[in-house]
mmCIF file of C-alpha atoms in Angstrom:
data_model
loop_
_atom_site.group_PDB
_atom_site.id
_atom_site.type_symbol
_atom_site.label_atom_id
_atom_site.label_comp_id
_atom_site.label_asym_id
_atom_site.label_seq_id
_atom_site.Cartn_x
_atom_site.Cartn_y
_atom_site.Cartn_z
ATOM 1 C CA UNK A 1 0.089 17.546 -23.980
ATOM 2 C CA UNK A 2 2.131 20.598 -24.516
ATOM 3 C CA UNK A 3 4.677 19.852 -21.218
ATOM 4 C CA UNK A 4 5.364 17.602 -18.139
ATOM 5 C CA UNK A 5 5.139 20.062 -15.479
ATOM 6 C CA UNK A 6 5.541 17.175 -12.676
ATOM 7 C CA UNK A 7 5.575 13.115 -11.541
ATOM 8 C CA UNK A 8 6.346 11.026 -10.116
ATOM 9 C CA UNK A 9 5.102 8.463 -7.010
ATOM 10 C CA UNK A 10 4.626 8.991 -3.395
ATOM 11 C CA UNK A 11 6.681 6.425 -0.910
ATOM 12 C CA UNK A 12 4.825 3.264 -0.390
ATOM 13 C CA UNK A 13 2.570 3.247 2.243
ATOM 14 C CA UNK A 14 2.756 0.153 4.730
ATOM 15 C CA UNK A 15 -0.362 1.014 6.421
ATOM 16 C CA UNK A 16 -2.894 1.863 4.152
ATOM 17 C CA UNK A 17 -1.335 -1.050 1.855
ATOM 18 C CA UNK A 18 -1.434 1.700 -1.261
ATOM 19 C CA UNK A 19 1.310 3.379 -3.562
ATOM 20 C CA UNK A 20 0.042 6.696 -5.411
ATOM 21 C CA UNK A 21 1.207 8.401 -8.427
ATOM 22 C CA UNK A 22 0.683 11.603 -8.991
ATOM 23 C CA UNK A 23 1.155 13.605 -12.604
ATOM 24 C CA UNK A 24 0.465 17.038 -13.821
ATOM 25 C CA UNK A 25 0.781 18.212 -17.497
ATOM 26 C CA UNK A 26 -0.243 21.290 -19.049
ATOM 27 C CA UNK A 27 -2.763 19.947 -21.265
ATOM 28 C CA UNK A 28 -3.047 21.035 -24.916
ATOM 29 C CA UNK A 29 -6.811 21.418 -26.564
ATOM 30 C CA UNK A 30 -6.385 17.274 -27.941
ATOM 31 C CA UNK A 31 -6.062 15.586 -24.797
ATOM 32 C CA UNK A 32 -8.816 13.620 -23.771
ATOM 33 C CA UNK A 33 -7.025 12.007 -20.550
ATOM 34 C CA UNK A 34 -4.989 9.338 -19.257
ATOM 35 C CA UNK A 35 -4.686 5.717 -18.755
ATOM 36 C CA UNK A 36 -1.916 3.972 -16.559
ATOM 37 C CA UNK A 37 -0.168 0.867 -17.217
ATOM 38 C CA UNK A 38 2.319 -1.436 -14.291
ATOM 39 C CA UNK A 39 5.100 -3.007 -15.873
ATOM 40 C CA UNK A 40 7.437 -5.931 -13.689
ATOM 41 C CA UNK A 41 10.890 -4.389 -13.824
ATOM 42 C CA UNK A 42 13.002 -7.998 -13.560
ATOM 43 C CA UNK A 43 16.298 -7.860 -10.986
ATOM 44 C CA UNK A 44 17.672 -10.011 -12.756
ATOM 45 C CA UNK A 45 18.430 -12.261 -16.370
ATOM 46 C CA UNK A 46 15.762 -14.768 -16.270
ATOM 47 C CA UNK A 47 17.067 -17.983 -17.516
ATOM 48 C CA UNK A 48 17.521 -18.129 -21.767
ATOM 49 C CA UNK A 49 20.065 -15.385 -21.550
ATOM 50 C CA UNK A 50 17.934 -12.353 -22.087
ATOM 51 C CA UNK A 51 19.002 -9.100 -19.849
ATOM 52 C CA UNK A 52 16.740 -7.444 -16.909
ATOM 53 C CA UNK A 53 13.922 -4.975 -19.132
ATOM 54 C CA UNK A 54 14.086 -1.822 -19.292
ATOM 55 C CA UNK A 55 11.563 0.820 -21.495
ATOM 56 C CA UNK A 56 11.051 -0.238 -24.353
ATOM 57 C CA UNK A 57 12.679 1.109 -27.491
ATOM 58 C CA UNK A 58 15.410 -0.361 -29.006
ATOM 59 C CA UNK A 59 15.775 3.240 -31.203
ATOM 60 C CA UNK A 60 16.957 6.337 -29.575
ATOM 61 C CA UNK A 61 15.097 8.524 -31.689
ATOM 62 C CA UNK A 62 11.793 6.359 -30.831
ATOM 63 C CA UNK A 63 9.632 7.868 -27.594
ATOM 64 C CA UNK A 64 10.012 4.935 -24.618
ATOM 65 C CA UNK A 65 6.803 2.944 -24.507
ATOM 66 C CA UNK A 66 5.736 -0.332 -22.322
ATOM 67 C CA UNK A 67 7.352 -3.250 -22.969
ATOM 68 C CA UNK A 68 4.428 -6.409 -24.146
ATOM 69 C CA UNK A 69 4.342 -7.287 -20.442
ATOM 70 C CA UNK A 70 2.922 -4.392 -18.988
ATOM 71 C CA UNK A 71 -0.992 -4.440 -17.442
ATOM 72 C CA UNK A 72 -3.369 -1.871 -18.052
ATOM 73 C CA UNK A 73 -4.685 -0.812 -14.460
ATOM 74 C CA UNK A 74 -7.022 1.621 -14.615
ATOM 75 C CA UNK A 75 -10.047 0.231 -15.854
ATOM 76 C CA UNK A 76 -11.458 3.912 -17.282
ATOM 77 C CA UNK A 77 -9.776 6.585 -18.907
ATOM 78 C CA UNK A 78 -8.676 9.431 -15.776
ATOM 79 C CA UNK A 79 -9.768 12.856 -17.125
ATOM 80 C CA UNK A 80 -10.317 16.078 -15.944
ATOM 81 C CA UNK A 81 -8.263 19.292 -15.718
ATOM 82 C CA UNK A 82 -5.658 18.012 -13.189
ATOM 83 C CA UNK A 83 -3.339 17.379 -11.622
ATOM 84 C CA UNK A 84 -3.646 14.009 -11.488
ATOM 85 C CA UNK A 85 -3.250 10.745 -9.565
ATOM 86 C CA UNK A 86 -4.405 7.121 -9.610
ATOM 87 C CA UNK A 87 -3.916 4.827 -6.369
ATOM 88 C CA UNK A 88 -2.570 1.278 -6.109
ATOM 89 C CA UNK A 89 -3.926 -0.572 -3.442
ATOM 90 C CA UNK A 90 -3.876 -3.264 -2.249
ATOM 91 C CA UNK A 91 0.002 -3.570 -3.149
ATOM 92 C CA UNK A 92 1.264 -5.880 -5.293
ATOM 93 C CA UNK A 93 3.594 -8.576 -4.068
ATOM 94 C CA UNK A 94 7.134 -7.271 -3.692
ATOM 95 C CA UNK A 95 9.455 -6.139 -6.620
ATOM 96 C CA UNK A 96 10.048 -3.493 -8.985
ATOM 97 C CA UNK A 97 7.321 -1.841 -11.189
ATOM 98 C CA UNK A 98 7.778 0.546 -13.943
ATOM 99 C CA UNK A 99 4.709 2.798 -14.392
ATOM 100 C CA UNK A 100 3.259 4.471 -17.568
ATOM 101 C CA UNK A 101 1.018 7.308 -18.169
ATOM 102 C CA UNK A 102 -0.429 7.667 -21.537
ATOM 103 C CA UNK A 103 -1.706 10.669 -22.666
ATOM 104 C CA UNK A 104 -4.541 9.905 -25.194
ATOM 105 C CA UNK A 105 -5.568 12.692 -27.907
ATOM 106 C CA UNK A 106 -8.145 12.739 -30.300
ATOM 107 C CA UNK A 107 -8.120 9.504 -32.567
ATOM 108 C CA UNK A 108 -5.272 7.483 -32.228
ATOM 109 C CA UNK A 109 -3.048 9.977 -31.152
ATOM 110 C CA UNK A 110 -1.318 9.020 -27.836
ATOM 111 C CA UNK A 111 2.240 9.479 -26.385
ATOM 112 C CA UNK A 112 3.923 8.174 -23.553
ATOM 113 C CA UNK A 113 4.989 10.079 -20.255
ATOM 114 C CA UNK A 114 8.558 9.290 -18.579
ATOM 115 C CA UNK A 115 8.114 5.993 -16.678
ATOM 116 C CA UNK A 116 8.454 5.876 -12.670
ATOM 117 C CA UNK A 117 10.036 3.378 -11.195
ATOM 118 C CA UNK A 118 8.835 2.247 -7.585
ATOM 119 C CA UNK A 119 10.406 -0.269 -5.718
ATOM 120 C CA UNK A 120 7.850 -2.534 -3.426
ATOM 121 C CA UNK A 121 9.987 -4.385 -0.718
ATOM 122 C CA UNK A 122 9.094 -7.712 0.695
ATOM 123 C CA UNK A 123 6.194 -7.628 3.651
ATOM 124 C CA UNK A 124 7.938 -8.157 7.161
ATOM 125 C CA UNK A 125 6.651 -8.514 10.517
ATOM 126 C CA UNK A 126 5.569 -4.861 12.033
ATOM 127 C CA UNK A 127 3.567 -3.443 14.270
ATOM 128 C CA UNK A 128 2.653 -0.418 12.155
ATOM 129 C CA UNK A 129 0.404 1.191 14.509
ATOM 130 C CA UNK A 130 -2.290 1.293 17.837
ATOM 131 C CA UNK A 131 -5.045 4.119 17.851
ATOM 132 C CA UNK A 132 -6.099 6.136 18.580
ATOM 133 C CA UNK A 133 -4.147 6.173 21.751
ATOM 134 C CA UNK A 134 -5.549 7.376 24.424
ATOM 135 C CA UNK A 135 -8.275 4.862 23.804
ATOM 136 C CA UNK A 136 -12.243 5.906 24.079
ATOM 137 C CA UNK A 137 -14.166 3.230 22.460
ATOM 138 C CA UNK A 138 -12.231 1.858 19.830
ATOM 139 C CA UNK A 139 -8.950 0.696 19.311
ATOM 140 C CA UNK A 140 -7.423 -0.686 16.424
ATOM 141 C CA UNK A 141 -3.995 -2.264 15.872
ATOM 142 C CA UNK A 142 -2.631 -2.495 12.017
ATOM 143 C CA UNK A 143 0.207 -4.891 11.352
ATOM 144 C CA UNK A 144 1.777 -7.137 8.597
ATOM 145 C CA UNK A 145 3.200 -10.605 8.314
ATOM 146 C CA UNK A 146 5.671 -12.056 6.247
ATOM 147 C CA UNK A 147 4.907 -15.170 5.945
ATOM 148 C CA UNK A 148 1.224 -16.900 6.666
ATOM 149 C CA UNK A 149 0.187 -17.633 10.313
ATOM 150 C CA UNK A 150 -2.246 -17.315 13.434
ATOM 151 C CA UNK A 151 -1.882 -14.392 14.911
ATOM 152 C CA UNK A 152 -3.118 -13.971 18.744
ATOM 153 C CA UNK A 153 -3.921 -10.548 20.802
ATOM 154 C CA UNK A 154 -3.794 -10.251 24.761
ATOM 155 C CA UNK A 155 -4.560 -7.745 26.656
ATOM 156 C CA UNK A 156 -3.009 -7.094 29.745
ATOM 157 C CA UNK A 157 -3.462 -4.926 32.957
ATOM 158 C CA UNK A 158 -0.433 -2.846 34.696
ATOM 159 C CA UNK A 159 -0.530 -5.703 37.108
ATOM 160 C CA UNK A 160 0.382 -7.948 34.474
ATOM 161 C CA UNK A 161 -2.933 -9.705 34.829
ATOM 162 C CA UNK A 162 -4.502 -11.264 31.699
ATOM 163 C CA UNK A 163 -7.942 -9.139 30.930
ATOM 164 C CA UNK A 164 -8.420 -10.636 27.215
ATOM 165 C CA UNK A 165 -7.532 -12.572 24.784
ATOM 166 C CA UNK A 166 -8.932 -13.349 21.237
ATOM 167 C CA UNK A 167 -7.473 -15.908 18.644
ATOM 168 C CA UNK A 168 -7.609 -14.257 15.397
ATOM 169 C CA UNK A 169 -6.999 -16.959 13.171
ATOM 170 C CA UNK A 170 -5.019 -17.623 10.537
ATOM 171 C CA UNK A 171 -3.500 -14.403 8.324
ATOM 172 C CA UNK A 172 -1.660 -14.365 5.315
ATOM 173 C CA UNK A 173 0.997 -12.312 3.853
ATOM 174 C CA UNK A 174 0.309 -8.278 4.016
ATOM 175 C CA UNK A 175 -1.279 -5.137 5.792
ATOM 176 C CA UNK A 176 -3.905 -6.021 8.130
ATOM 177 C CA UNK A 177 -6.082 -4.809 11.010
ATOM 178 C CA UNK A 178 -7.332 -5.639 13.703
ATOM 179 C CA UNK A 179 -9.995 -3.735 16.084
ATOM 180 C CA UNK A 180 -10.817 -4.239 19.818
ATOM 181 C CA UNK A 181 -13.880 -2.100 21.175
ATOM 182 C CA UNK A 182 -12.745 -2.345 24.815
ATOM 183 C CA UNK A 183 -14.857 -5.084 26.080
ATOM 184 C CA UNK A 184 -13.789 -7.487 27.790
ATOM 185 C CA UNK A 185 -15.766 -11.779 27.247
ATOM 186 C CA UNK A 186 -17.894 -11.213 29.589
ATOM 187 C CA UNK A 187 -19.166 -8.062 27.269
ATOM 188 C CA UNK A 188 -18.312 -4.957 29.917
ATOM 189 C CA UNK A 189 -16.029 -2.569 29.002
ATOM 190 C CA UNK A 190 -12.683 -1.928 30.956
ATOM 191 C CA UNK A 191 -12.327 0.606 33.153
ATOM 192 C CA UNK A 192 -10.264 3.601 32.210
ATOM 193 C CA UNK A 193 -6.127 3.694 33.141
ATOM 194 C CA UNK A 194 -2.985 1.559 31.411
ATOM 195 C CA UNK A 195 -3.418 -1.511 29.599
ATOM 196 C CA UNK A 196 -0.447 -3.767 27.383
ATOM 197 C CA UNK A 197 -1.477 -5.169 24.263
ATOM 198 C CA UNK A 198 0.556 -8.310 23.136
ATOM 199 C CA UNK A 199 0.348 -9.361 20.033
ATOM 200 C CA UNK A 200 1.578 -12.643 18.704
ATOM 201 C CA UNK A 201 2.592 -13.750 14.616
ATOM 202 C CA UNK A 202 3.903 -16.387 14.453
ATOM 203 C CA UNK A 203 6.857 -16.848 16.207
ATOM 204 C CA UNK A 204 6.904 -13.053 16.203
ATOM 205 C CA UNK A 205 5.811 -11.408 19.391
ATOM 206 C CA UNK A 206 4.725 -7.603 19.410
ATOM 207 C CA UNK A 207 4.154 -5.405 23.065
ATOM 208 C CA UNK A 208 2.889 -1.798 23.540
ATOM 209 C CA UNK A 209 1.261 0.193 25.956
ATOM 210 C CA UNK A 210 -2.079 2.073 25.517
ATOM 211 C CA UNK A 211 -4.228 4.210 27.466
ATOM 212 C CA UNK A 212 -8.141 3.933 28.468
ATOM 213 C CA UNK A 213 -10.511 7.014 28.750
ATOM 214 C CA UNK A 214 -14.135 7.058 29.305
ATOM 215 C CA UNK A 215 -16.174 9.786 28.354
ATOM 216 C CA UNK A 216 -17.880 11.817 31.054
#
């Protein structure tokens, strides 16, 4: 690697339940590619005394490296010309990571790229999104829960009349999805105009509006 020219990591997406980083170097004729390791970055001293971790190297003339607690994550080396990114997904629990991009040469030649730091904050109870919207055959609804629990959807007319309703079970903690393909239990579709979906988590209890069309 002759320079850094950029990386860094993209904000953490809640609905796609994924982080990326993204890197670009301009490679010298040695490099062979990369490999990426996730290291816990602790809030706090743990009990014993010993302080929150930061990159490891305890001499400032030494390059930072991982401390022994970081996890290789990407099971093959990531090569090719760049630039360059590798995608976390499904999140991992809340906290902060420190991530490492190693630059491997030829033999055991290696260095380190500046860590990134991304912060993961704990799952809470959102409606992240209903689409497409207007409706044609498809809907689907992606949300996340905090805590463990059944989660219910109704569907109601602009009357306020019940149409639908399907117990989804019970969800744990983190981005999920549910799909409704605009049938009703007796299996016929619903006519086209304004509908409500409520959705229930819990003790958590989630409205929106949302618009039929048929094709013609």
């Amino acid at each position: 690697v002759t320079s850094v020219v950029s990386h860094g990591a993209d904000p953490v997406d809640r609905r796609h339940n994924e982080l990326v980083i993204r890197w670009e170097v301009e490679p010298g004729p040695d490099l062979k590619g990369f490999r990426v390791y996730r290291e816990v970055v602790l809030t706090a001293a743990p009990e014993g005394g010993a302080s929150a971790s930061g990159p490891e190297s305890a001499d400032p003339e030494k390059t930072p490296q991982p401390g022994p607690g970081a996890v290789l994550v990407t099971p093959t080396i990531i090569k090719g010309p760049g630039p360059h990114s590798w995608t976390e997904s499904p999140l991992p629990k809340s906290g902060v990571y420190r991530y490492w991009i190693e630059a491997l040469g030829t033999g055991t030649n290696h260095l380190y790229l500046d860590p990134i730091e991304v912060e993961v904050d704990p799952w809470a109870d959102v409606m992240l999104a209903l689409y497409p919207n207007p409706v044609v055959d498809q809907m689907k609804v992606a949300f996340s829960m905090a805590e463990a629990g059944p989660v219910q959807a109704t569907i109601y007319g602009i009357d306020g009349r019940m149409l639908y309703r399907e117990d989804l079970g019970t969800k744990t903690v983190g981005s999920l999805e549910w799909s409704w393909d605009t049938r009703l239990a007796d299996g016929q579709h619903v006519a086209a105009g304004t509908y409500f979906l409520v959705l229930r988590t819990g003790t958590v209890v989630y409205r929106d509006r949302f618009v039929v069309m048929r094709r013609k």
